[in-house]
XYZ file of C-alpha atoms in Angstrom:
710
model
C -25.207 36.566 10.675
C -21.948 35.623 8.894
C -19.297 33.221 10.630
C -16.111 33.495 9.784
C -13.902 30.477 10.020
C -10.729 32.559 9.613
C -9.608 30.454 6.365
C -6.023 31.257 6.126
C -5.008 29.344 9.437
C -1.551 28.809 8.713
C -1.112 24.877 9.225
C 2.620 25.696 10.998
C 0.387 26.692 13.623
C -0.919 23.404 14.475
C 2.396 21.419 14.322
C 2.858 21.374 18.404
C -0.331 20.052 19.175
C -1.066 17.600 21.383
C -2.799 14.111 20.271
C -6.085 14.971 20.974
C -6.405 17.680 18.137
C -4.592 15.311 15.602
C -7.048 13.473 13.173
C -5.704 10.795 10.560
C -8.239 10.797 8.015
C -9.160 9.524 5.159
C -11.296 10.206 1.760
C -13.661 7.126 0.286
C -15.587 6.834 -2.288
C -16.326 5.187 -5.633
C -14.622 7.330 -8.643
C -16.523 10.217 -9.921
C -18.300 10.763 -6.553
C -16.178 13.950 -5.817
C -13.519 13.082 -3.267
C -11.050 14.793 -4.715
C -13.127 17.630 -5.257
C -13.761 17.347 -1.457
C -9.960 17.437 -0.758
C -9.202 20.252 -2.774
C -12.328 22.200 -1.043
C -10.766 21.212 2.258
C -7.142 22.902 1.423
C -8.947 25.884 -0.073
C -11.267 26.359 3.194
C -7.913 25.495 5.703
C -5.791 28.204 3.966
C -3.507 25.166 2.625
C -4.058 26.198 -0.682
C -5.158 29.735 -2.222
C -7.027 28.381 -5.288
C -9.388 25.820 -5.849
C -8.365 23.288 -7.997
C -10.451 21.345 -10.630
C -10.298 17.938 -11.458
C -11.262 18.826 -15.103
C -8.774 21.336 -15.201
C -6.307 19.648 -14.148
C -5.192 21.436 -11.626
C -5.814 19.769 -7.989
C -3.373 19.061 -5.605
C -3.670 15.858 -4.762
C -3.913 14.060 -8.411
C -0.605 15.316 -9.313
C 0.373 12.627 -11.577
C 0.433 13.312 -15.370
C -1.827 9.958 -16.014
C -4.520 11.347 -13.135
C -4.390 14.737 -14.708
C -4.898 12.858 -18.057
C -6.892 10.326 -17.237
C -9.017 12.286 -14.509
C -9.671 9.971 -11.837
C -7.120 9.329 -8.654
C -4.944 6.728 -9.028
C -1.900 6.899 -6.349
C -3.309 7.718 -2.380
C -1.921 11.260 -1.899
C -1.242 12.829 1.990
C -1.911 16.054 2.486
C -1.870 17.527 5.569
C -4.141 20.984 6.943
C -5.190 22.696 10.133
C -8.959 23.808 11.209
C -10.557 25.208 14.395
C -7.141 23.918 16.478
C -6.963 20.599 15.019
C -4.215 19.426 12.944
C -5.886 17.064 10.069
C -3.633 14.838 8.267
C -5.881 13.635 4.936
C -4.902 10.697 2.092
C -7.103 11.551 -1.000
C -7.767 7.173 -2.030
C -8.487 6.113 -5.458
C -12.026 5.451 -6.204
C -11.725 2.499 -9.300
C -11.281 -1.151 -7.927
C -8.656 -1.509 -9.560
C -6.496 0.245 -7.351
C -8.486 -1.143 -4.040
C -5.125 -2.028 -2.958
C -3.767 1.610 -2.510
C -7.596 2.327 -0.427
C -6.480 -1.176 1.484
C -2.433 0.161 2.506
C -4.109 3.427 3.471
C -6.451 2.048 5.765
C -4.095 0.334 7.523
C -3.006 3.280 8.744
C -5.838 5.933 9.403
C -7.949 6.523 12.721
C -11.002 7.696 10.727
C -12.619 8.132 7.313
C -15.244 10.354 5.392
C -17.350 8.373 2.965
C -18.242 10.429 0.338
C -21.369 9.690 -2.127
C -23.442 11.103 -5.195
C -26.209 12.387 -4.165
C -27.540 11.222 -7.658
C -26.243 7.408 -7.305
C -26.420 7.067 -3.752
C -24.296 3.575 -2.826
C -22.212 2.204 -5.742
C -19.993 -0.772 -6.589
C -17.002 0.696 -5.139
C -18.356 2.816 -2.528
C -19.896 -0.648 -0.661
C -16.158 -2.275 -1.312
C -14.373 0.629 0.479
C -17.121 0.796 3.086
C -16.410 -3.014 3.731
C -12.560 -2.665 4.126
C -13.669 -0.149 6.705
C -15.343 -2.462 8.362
C -12.458 -5.150 8.644
C -9.723 -2.284 9.681
C -12.414 -0.719 12.054
C -12.339 2.461 10.881
C -14.963 4.898 11.915
C -16.198 7.073 9.439
C -18.836 9.747 8.869
C -20.957 10.145 4.916
C -20.972 13.231 2.817
C -23.936 13.374 0.175
C -22.073 15.102 -2.457
C -23.448 16.938 -5.460
C -26.777 17.706 -4.077
C -26.891 20.476 -6.823
C -27.271 17.773 -9.895
C -30.510 16.814 -11.712
C -32.035 14.128 -9.761
C -29.895 14.349 -6.507
C -32.368 13.239 -3.538
C -30.712 12.686 -0.022
C -33.477 10.538 1.025
C -32.892 7.853 -1.265
C -28.989 8.132 -1.034
C -29.493 7.453 2.708
C -31.875 4.725 2.115
C -28.933 3.004 -0.042
C -26.496 3.418 2.672
C -29.352 1.586 4.852
C -29.800 -1.078 2.728
C -26.520 -1.791 1.479
C -24.101 -0.632 3.975
C -26.170 -1.509 6.796
C -25.264 0.798 9.214
C -27.680 3.362 11.307
C -27.655 6.295 9.204
C -28.121 9.419 11.456
C -29.093 12.292 9.085
C -27.974 15.871 10.882
C -28.805 18.199 8.036
C -32.133 18.960 6.010
C -30.520 20.654 2.342
C -32.331 23.936 1.664
C -33.327 23.724 -1.982
C -33.241 21.133 -4.559
C -30.574 20.342 -7.569
C -29.704 23.579 -8.717
C -31.509 25.228 -6.283
C -29.692 23.905 -3.359
C -28.384 26.641 -1.648
C -27.974 25.273 2.117
C -28.804 23.291 4.758
C -30.436 22.912 8.207
C -27.930 22.020 10.743
C -30.468 19.865 12.639
C -29.101 19.947 16.012
C -28.368 23.824 16.171
C -31.640 24.298 14.596
C -29.918 27.032 12.506
C -30.122 27.278 8.593
C -26.203 27.964 6.942
C -26.684 29.037 3.524
C -23.823 29.411 0.732
C -23.721 32.276 -1.547
C -23.442 31.185 -5.332
C -19.517 31.245 -4.334
C -17.980 29.080 -6.916
C -15.322 31.376 -8.457
C -16.447 34.213 -6.624
C -13.839 34.165 -3.629
C -16.791 33.410 -1.159
C -15.360 31.331 1.604
C -18.329 31.796 4.268
C -21.963 30.983 4.834
C -24.746 32.747 6.174
C -26.026 31.753 9.175
C -29.642 32.263 10.221
C -32.972 30.672 11.600
C -34.786 27.798 9.998
C -36.864 29.221 7.029
C -40.631 29.515 8.174
C -41.523 27.012 4.929
C -38.448 24.418 6.278
C -39.703 24.784 9.921
C -42.025 21.889 10.396
C -39.932 19.845 8.160
C -36.831 20.157 10.476
C -38.471 19.373 13.450
C -40.037 16.453 12.422
C -36.537 15.586 11.435
C -35.086 16.334 14.740
C -37.515 14.220 16.215
C -36.700 11.595 13.742
C -33.040 11.902 14.829
C -33.510 11.849 18.521
C -35.063 8.890 18.383
C -32.609 7.307 15.910
C -29.729 8.499 18.590
C -32.108 6.934 21.623
C -32.284 3.689 20.075
C -28.724 3.269 19.795
C -27.740 5.370 22.887
C -28.088 4.746 26.509
C -27.529 8.039 27.480
C -29.301 9.753 25.045
C -32.267 6.908 25.604
C -32.761 8.004 29.320
C -32.820 11.418 28.314
C -35.283 10.732 25.771
C -37.699 8.845 28.244
C -37.312 11.451 31.135
C -38.002 14.486 29.207
C -39.280 12.944 25.766
C -36.485 14.955 23.655
C -32.637 14.798 23.619
C -30.491 18.168 24.546
C -28.178 19.317 21.825
C -25.190 18.257 24.012
C -26.487 15.169 24.701
C -26.878 14.514 21.177
C -23.902 15.606 20.421
C -21.643 13.363 22.575
C -23.993 10.784 21.607
C -23.088 11.075 18.153
C -19.480 10.805 18.816
C -19.776 7.421 20.629
C -21.882 6.147 18.058
C -19.433 7.079 15.032
C -15.999 6.034 17.069
C -17.960 2.469 17.938
C -19.253 1.894 14.751
C -22.914 1.878 15.734
C -24.001 4.759 13.477
C -22.839 6.719 10.751
C -23.520 10.549 10.781
C -24.877 12.167 7.243
C -23.876 15.479 6.302
C -24.697 16.946 2.520
C -23.548 19.536 0.091
C -21.934 20.121 -3.354
C -17.953 20.421 -3.052
C -18.055 21.613 -6.529
C -19.860 24.782 -5.583
C -18.135 25.093 -2.145
C -21.387 24.557 -0.178
C -21.212 21.912 2.664
C -17.420 21.690 3.603
C -17.109 24.064 6.520
C -19.953 21.516 8.362
C -18.284 18.559 7.233
C -14.944 19.678 8.866
C -16.397 20.726 11.930
C -18.240 17.237 12.210
C -14.547 15.483 11.247
C -12.828 17.125 13.957
C -16.198 16.552 16.389
C -16.696 13.114 15.651
C -13.757 11.073 14.617
C -11.393 9.695 16.506
C -7.820 11.303 17.484
C -4.793 8.721 18.111
C -5.697 8.557 21.559
C -9.292 7.418 20.740
C -8.052 4.488 19.052
C -6.812 1.167 20.466
C -3.322 0.867 21.084
C -1.309 -0.668 18.509
C -0.582 -4.415 18.878
C 2.604 -6.459 17.021
C 4.875 -8.989 18.100
C 7.964 -9.407 19.864
C 9.320 -12.734 19.343
C 6.504 -15.116 20.631
C 4.589 -12.251 22.483
C 1.928 -10.028 21.494
C 2.983 -5.987 22.270
C 1.134 -3.210 22.581
C 2.321 0.505 22.085
C 0.084 3.380 22.904
C 0.343 6.918 21.240
C 2.560 8.079 23.468
C 5.717 10.741 22.139
C 7.770 9.714 24.955
C 7.363 5.988 24.608
C 9.579 3.474 22.176
C 9.615 4.792 18.890
C 7.384 2.485 15.818
C 6.255 3.232 12.870
C 4.588 1.231 9.758
C 5.686 1.964 6.326
C 2.785 1.895 4.194
C 3.636 3.780 1.017
C 6.939 4.126 -1.259
C 7.717 6.099 -4.248
C 10.463 7.077 -6.319
C 10.751 11.064 -6.972
C 13.280 13.097 -8.592
C 14.489 14.244 -5.081
C 15.154 10.203 -3.890
C 13.284 7.621 -2.451
C 10.129 8.401 -0.259
C 9.386 5.956 2.280
C 5.935 6.923 3.834
C 4.955 6.370 7.585
C 2.471 6.404 10.405
C 4.171 6.651 13.428
C 2.159 5.311 16.569
C 4.589 5.321 19.123
C 7.661 7.337 20.162
C 9.498 10.272 18.563
C 12.213 9.727 15.850
C 14.524 12.741 14.986
C 16.320 13.525 11.334
C 19.709 11.339 11.213
C 18.485 8.421 14.041
C 19.076 4.837 13.321
C 16.147 2.612 13.279
C 15.482 -0.841 12.497
C 13.754 -2.430 10.165
C 12.513 -5.424 12.106
C 11.261 -7.890 9.350
C 14.440 -7.471 7.314
C 16.816 -7.252 10.459
C 18.042 -4.237 8.571
C 19.175 -1.097 10.516
C 18.825 2.053 8.517
C 18.918 5.918 8.814
C 16.093 8.458 8.791
C 18.088 11.511 6.906
C 14.850 13.792 6.462
C 11.572 13.904 7.759
C 9.156 15.896 5.622
C 5.707 17.105 6.325
C 3.700 16.173 3.081
C 1.505 18.045 0.611
C 0.562 15.766 -2.059
C 3.831 16.121 -4.478
C 4.898 18.999 -2.198
C 7.019 18.735 0.661
C 8.220 20.502 3.690
C 11.362 19.346 6.077
C 10.836 19.244 9.815
C 13.271 18.154 12.556
C 10.970 15.249 13.841
C 7.974 13.015 14.031
C 5.997 12.378 16.694
C 3.245 9.239 17.334
C 0.392 10.440 15.779
C 2.140 11.800 12.393
C 2.132 10.748 8.675
C 5.406 11.773 7.360
C 7.789 10.528 4.459
C 11.230 10.034 4.582
C 14.275 10.092 3.030
C 16.620 7.556 4.088
C 15.838 3.930 3.941
C 16.980 2.307 1.169
C 15.361 -0.942 1.068
C 11.740 -0.544 3.593
C 9.056 -2.053 2.033
C 5.522 -1.057 2.080
C 4.243 -3.046 5.294
C 7.982 -2.507 7.404
C 7.883 -1.799 10.624
C 10.676 0.504 11.270
C 11.057 0.745 15.446
C 14.099 1.795 17.726
C 16.517 -0.958 18.005
C 16.302 -1.176 21.578
C 12.523 -1.668 21.786
C 11.865 -4.258 18.671
C 8.138 -4.600 17.672
C 6.543 -6.252 14.352
C 3.588 -4.688 13.173
C 1.097 -6.466 11.144
C 1.506 -5.126 7.443
C -1.644 -4.475 5.112
C -2.818 -7.171 2.931
C -1.973 -7.306 -0.260
C -4.647 -8.713 -2.829
C -3.668 -11.664 -5.354
C -3.315 -10.220 -8.889
C -6.170 -11.549 -11.322
C -4.972 -10.093 -14.627
C -1.150 -10.816 -16.257
C 0.359 -8.773 -19.624
C 3.752 -9.969 -21.389
C 6.038 -7.050 -21.468
C 9.300 -6.549 -23.373
C 12.012 -4.034 -24.264
C 11.221 -3.388 -28.084
C 14.994 -2.040 -28.145
C 18.197 -3.950 -27.109
C 19.098 -1.161 -24.963
C 16.404 -1.086 -23.082
C 16.566 -4.792 -22.316
C 18.574 -4.100 -19.959
C 16.459 -1.554 -18.026
C 13.684 -2.957 -17.962
C 14.143 -5.637 -15.254
C 15.185 -2.681 -13.115
C 12.205 -0.731 -13.787
C 10.104 -3.589 -13.379
C 11.316 -4.072 -9.886
C 10.917 -0.363 -8.869
C 7.345 -0.422 -10.213
C 6.424 -3.480 -7.745
C 8.758 -1.779 -4.941
C 5.803 0.946 -5.141
C 2.926 -1.115 -5.636
C 2.718 -4.632 -3.859
C -0.151 -5.574 -5.808
C 1.685 -5.864 -8.964
C 3.679 -8.919 -9.193
C 6.725 -9.781 -12.062
C 7.660 -13.092 -13.329
C 9.228 -15.108 -15.627
C 7.419 -17.270 -17.565
C 9.076 -21.033 -17.308
C 7.806 -22.095 -20.877
C 7.910 -18.891 -22.974
C 10.875 -17.117 -21.380
C 8.624 -14.142 -21.435
C 8.315 -11.564 -18.510
C 4.958 -11.579 -17.163
C 3.285 -8.238 -15.236
C 0.710 -9.420 -13.041
C -1.939 -6.883 -11.725
C -5.407 -6.209 -10.351
C -6.954 -5.327 -13.560
C -6.839 -4.162 -17.062
C -6.434 -0.472 -16.324
C -4.116 -1.421 -13.376
C -1.856 -2.757 -16.112
C -2.444 0.273 -18.337
C -1.250 2.595 -15.647
C 1.755 0.732 -14.790
C 3.348 0.002 -18.387
C 2.361 3.683 -19.159
C 4.595 4.729 -16.528
C 7.573 2.542 -17.693
C 6.940 4.773 -20.685
C 6.958 7.980 -19.113
C 9.020 7.830 -15.875
C 11.628 5.238 -17.203
C 11.610 6.571 -20.881
C 11.208 2.852 -21.923
C 10.091 1.415 -25.533
C 8.095 -1.513 -24.284
C 5.734 -3.835 -26.054
C 2.794 -5.383 -24.290
C 1.202 -8.875 -24.906
C -2.644 -9.447 -24.752
C -4.132 -9.388 -21.342
C -4.280 -13.004 -19.744
C -6.587 -13.753 -16.382
C -5.307 -15.634 -13.362
C -6.952 -19.125 -13.336
C -7.350 -21.476 -10.554
C -7.762 -25.223 -10.462
C -9.933 -27.053 -8.160
C -11.433 -30.482 -6.771
C -14.904 -31.443 -8.195
C -14.191 -35.285 -6.609
C -11.569 -36.473 -4.449
C -9.905 -39.868 -4.192
C -9.865 -42.086 -0.648
C -7.050 -44.100 0.637
C -4.137 -43.010 -1.913
C -0.753 -44.550 -0.775
C 2.757 -43.308 -1.675
C 5.926 -44.503 -0.880
C 8.967 -41.950 -0.685
C 12.177 -44.458 -0.657
C 15.256 -42.638 -1.671
C 18.788 -44.574 -0.961
C 22.000 -43.628 -2.793
C 24.865 -44.102 -0.327
C 24.739 -43.073 3.121
C 21.596 -41.719 4.596
C 18.320 -42.619 3.016
C 14.810 -41.298 2.440
C 11.856 -42.904 3.976
C 8.143 -42.020 3.860
C 5.122 -43.602 3.219
C 1.468 -41.689 3.442
C -1.751 -42.371 3.054
C -3.912 -39.537 1.712
C -7.794 -38.443 0.952
C -8.757 -35.263 -0.407
C -12.056 -33.858 -1.067
C -13.947 -30.978 -2.078
C -13.409 -27.776 0.354
C -16.360 -25.739 0.727
C -16.333 -22.981 2.898
C -15.446 -24.396 6.795
C -13.901 -22.799 9.738
C -10.267 -24.603 9.253
C -9.695 -23.190 5.737
C -6.950 -21.332 5.881
C -5.209 -19.325 2.966
C -2.598 -20.987 1.176
C -0.501 -19.748 -1.934
C -1.797 -17.521 -3.817
C -5.047 -16.460 -1.881
C -6.238 -19.831 -2.488
C -7.872 -22.262 0.040
C -6.658 -25.276 1.873
C -7.808 -27.484 4.967
C -5.551 -29.903 6.555
C -5.919 -32.512 9.077
C -4.484 -35.916 10.471
C -6.175 -38.892 11.706
C -3.530 -41.226 12.355
C -3.516 -42.764 15.403
C -1.321 -44.634 17.462
C 1.780 -42.646 16.542
C 2.589 -44.418 13.258
C 3.499 -40.681 11.949
C 5.001 -38.487 14.560
C 3.680 -35.138 14.872
C 6.405 -33.098 13.626
C 6.120 -35.693 10.457
C 2.663 -34.494 10.219
C 3.115 -31.139 9.562
C 6.170 -31.370 7.042
C 3.471 -33.721 5.301
C 0.833 -30.793 5.440
C 3.715 -28.081 4.424
C 4.569 -30.482 0.889
C 0.664 -30.357 0.318
C 1.140 -26.733 0.213
C 3.360 -26.746 -2.024
C 1.825 -29.299 -4.463
C -1.051 -26.516 -4.412
C 1.364 -24.062 -6.533
C 0.810 -25.833 -9.712
C -2.499 -27.858 -10.670
C -2.660 -30.827 -13.154
C -4.767 -29.262 -15.721
C -2.502 -26.479 -16.485
C -0.349 -25.581 -13.531
C -2.534 -23.126 -12.266
C -2.544 -22.517 -8.356
C -4.968 -25.188 -6.636
C -7.781 -23.726 -4.342
C -10.421 -25.229 -2.280
C -9.226 -28.891 -1.579
C -9.155 -30.736 1.864
C -6.679 -33.426 2.648
C -7.017 -35.744 5.419
C -3.697 -37.900 6.684
C -5.146 -41.401 7.045
C -1.695 -43.191 7.717
C 1.824 -43.608 7.315
C 5.312 -45.103 8.511
C 7.986 -44.595 9.499
C 11.681 -45.874 9.348
C 14.025 -45.623 12.367
C 16.760 -44.337 10.657
C 15.920 -43.336 6.842
C 12.579 -40.993 7.934
C 13.114 -37.255 8.446
C 10.876 -33.932 8.315
C 12.451 -33.538 4.524
C 11.473 -37.389 3.412
C 7.896 -36.342 4.450
C 7.813 -32.880 3.269
C 8.579 -34.416 -0.371
C 6.160 -37.409 0.244
C 3.174 -34.978 1.160
C 3.985 -32.723 -2.022
C 4.123 -35.933 -4.327
C 1.266 -38.050 -2.776
C -1.226 -34.764 -3.710
C 0.129 -34.280 -6.882
C -0.928 -37.741 -7.484
C -4.051 -37.421 -5.626
C -4.918 -34.869 -7.848
C -4.499 -36.497 -10.968
C -6.423 -39.475 -9.902
C -9.261 -37.329 -8.849
C -11.764 -35.247 -11.286
C -10.678 -31.302 -11.311
C -12.191 -28.020 -12.514
C -10.845 -25.046 -14.099
C -12.148 -21.738 -12.388
C -11.603 -18.347 -13.689
C -12.227 -14.874 -11.950
C -15.547 -13.073 -12.345
C -16.417 -9.916 -12.255
C -19.889 -7.904 -10.742
C -20.417 -5.455 -13.067
C -22.693 -2.355 -12.901
C -23.254 -0.468 -16.425
C -25.537 2.711 -16.828
C -27.213 2.865 -19.930
C -30.102 5.064 -21.478
C -32.888 3.129 -22.007
C -33.190 3.047 -25.693
C -29.587 0.875 -25.147
C -30.582 -1.544 -22.789
C -31.648 -3.716 -25.429
C -28.262 -3.765 -27.126
C -26.617 -4.018 -24.164
C -28.162 -7.023 -22.613
C -27.331 -9.015 -25.915
C -24.148 -7.874 -25.117
C -23.619 -9.190 -21.992
C -24.903 -12.328 -22.938
C -22.314 -12.842 -25.693
C -19.899 -12.553 -23.036
C -20.965 -14.978 -21.055
C -22.870 -12.853 -18.490
C -25.481 -13.398 -16.162
C -27.804 -10.511 -15.667
C -28.955 -10.555 -11.486
C -30.624 -7.241 -11.667
C -31.858 -3.843 -13.602
C -33.321 -1.022 -11.978
C -34.772 1.985 -14.097
C -33.942 5.532 -13.139
C -35.165 8.818 -15.291
C -34.097 8.610 -18.889
C -31.234 5.323 -17.723
C -31.138 2.011 -16.699
C -28.757 0.031 -14.602
C -27.963 -3.346 -15.418
C -26.039 -5.836 -12.841
C -24.418 -8.771 -13.925
C -21.736 -11.015 -13.138
C -19.168 -11.488 -16.273
C -16.244 -13.567 -16.571
C -13.033 -11.311 -16.104
C -11.299 -12.460 -19.231
C -14.624 -11.080 -21.619
C -14.147 -7.530 -20.005
C -10.775 -7.031 -21.724
C -12.098 -3.853 -24.060
C -15.763 -3.713 -22.922
C -15.500 0.139 -23.181
C -14.692 0.358 -26.307
C -17.504 -1.606 -27.143
C -20.169 -0.372 -24.728
C -19.474 3.208 -25.668
C -20.136 2.065 -29.517
C -23.373 0.498 -28.430
C -24.857 3.782 -26.555
C -23.451 6.183 -28.763
C -20.540 7.334 -25.917
C -23.278 7.415 -23.304
C -23.065 4.352 -21.095
C -20.650 3.982 -18.527
C -19.772 0.505 -16.390
C -17.567 -0.089 -13.300
C -17.081 -3.447 -11.804
C -15.302 -4.883 -8.809
C -14.224 -8.549 -8.138
C -16.504 -11.275 -7.323
C -14.546 -14.533 -6.666
C -14.109 -17.445 -8.832
C -16.558 -19.364 -10.948
C -16.241 -22.961 -12.926
C -14.927 -22.103 -16.790
C -16.258 -23.166 -20.046
C -16.090 -26.994 -20.424
C -13.379 -26.595 -23.134
C -10.933 -25.118 -19.786
C -11.241 -28.364 -17.936
C -8.089 -30.388 -19.837
C -6.724 -27.132 -19.113
C -7.098 -24.960 -22.048
C -8.855 -21.272 -20.736
C -11.291 -19.868 -23.128
C -10.200 -16.878 -25.647
């Protein structure tokens, strides 16, 4: 029996669907796991595109930027829409490289569900784990798709076990592969106990699968796995457990309902498999996405602040308008502001309020987005992800809402940059344009920062990694036509306390006519371990402040001013002017003057007192480190280990696979510049590596004097 999924459904038929049939989903994975290919096959099978895009040919819809096509990786999150089985699916294809994790963070902030893609050979890879943790933080339900089942060494059970061990959900496998590696032809649907077999459809125009009974050779194994699925679900779901105890089995309707509830509650993850490149397994993946992942009605109402009060807005098209800006891009046709509409309705031409900036903006046009192509619509309603033209100043993280019902939504978090380069225009004609171009870069990508070095006068561009900065500089050259020179990358160091001081006394007295300033404070400082009262300070540092002053010797408003002054002092440490992290400050005593004391005086005293305490104590310089996963041929392991040792790397594990070895090590980020070239030369081009941030660690002894290692 051949099932016709009517691939030629048009997107317009879904535009008027109710919220229950909307799915706002992300495609998440480690680089090269096949995210973009999965997205392309979804667009093709739903009739949104009429030709399969290929990453290696540079013909994909979502990787439309010239740098993405040149490098063969996803750099910028791209939004697309399609229709499937009466549902409208808004998809965001996200980057898989660690340097662009901020794009993933902003996307997850506005998504209701996600499809996590894993390589059937590699299983859970470092960035797979990172994006999974990001989903956990945002409470985004997800299903898993084990891709590349046709590759040599592909093994579904091994991939599932890595999900269980490294990600710690309960993997609920609903399919059994038919065939191995190059012989992979289809799957057994364990819910319906039917076999789905695809022809060799890559490039042949075949879009459907043949459905039939489970092959005799797989029947026993399929029954065993169905039983395992029932037992796993019964352990997690009370309704399924009750039926299992009564009937020694779980019926298909109960199983499907339980899988839906477990997925949306985050207690389990449904696992499917296939080969996106060969067009196998995408239809069941789409069916699972609409069956198990939530609609805007199934997720909690968005929460924001209105003055001092916390307020919720339900996903109701008739409620007050509220939307979050998650992306801003500059195109040839103008500035595009990407929105997730959480509540209400907005029409083109309508005025809205940017709550944070307290500025009124006008929505000139509303666009349904297909990556770099757009179709204009008259309105957007709750649950929509659209782009609008008109707002001139709204940035990523801004809240746009009805002026009569202001509500400030929590913006996505922005990661702290760890790598910096100096940039300057080569020609005088480009010098004036550089500042404007850099400001536009930062507007589009909040994880980039630009500052002027106070000592050298250089313009410093900071970002999440070497590749991140390469892409940003290349964008200046290509999009802005600027000829820029780039200095050697530098990492973002931190300073921390290893030995504090007790009873440091600081008196701030200033009298120059008129009202004076007086503040007397006594501080203790000590190293701060991870503690419940540790709070983020400037630049992503950690800092804790407390007061043990008794008898009202320092009024509470002055205590708060001392804390604010201490936070000011954390911006520049005594070793090299780097931000200070990991310090606890205790205000133990103080004194005031009846006329000359003020909050400003105590803030100044707090800043100067902590600066003096840091100079009096013992400090150490911290450098950012990264967890590096290197995959190399077995005959190159020795050379690679020696090179990692030379880069001050600490190897934490080596795992042998067929013909290759996977080495995991922690390496200072400063030592990884140029590592890709060195690795290729030591492995004859056969080695690959990935990184992810692993925090900070003490730099070599030379750095404690304020001189970062080279």
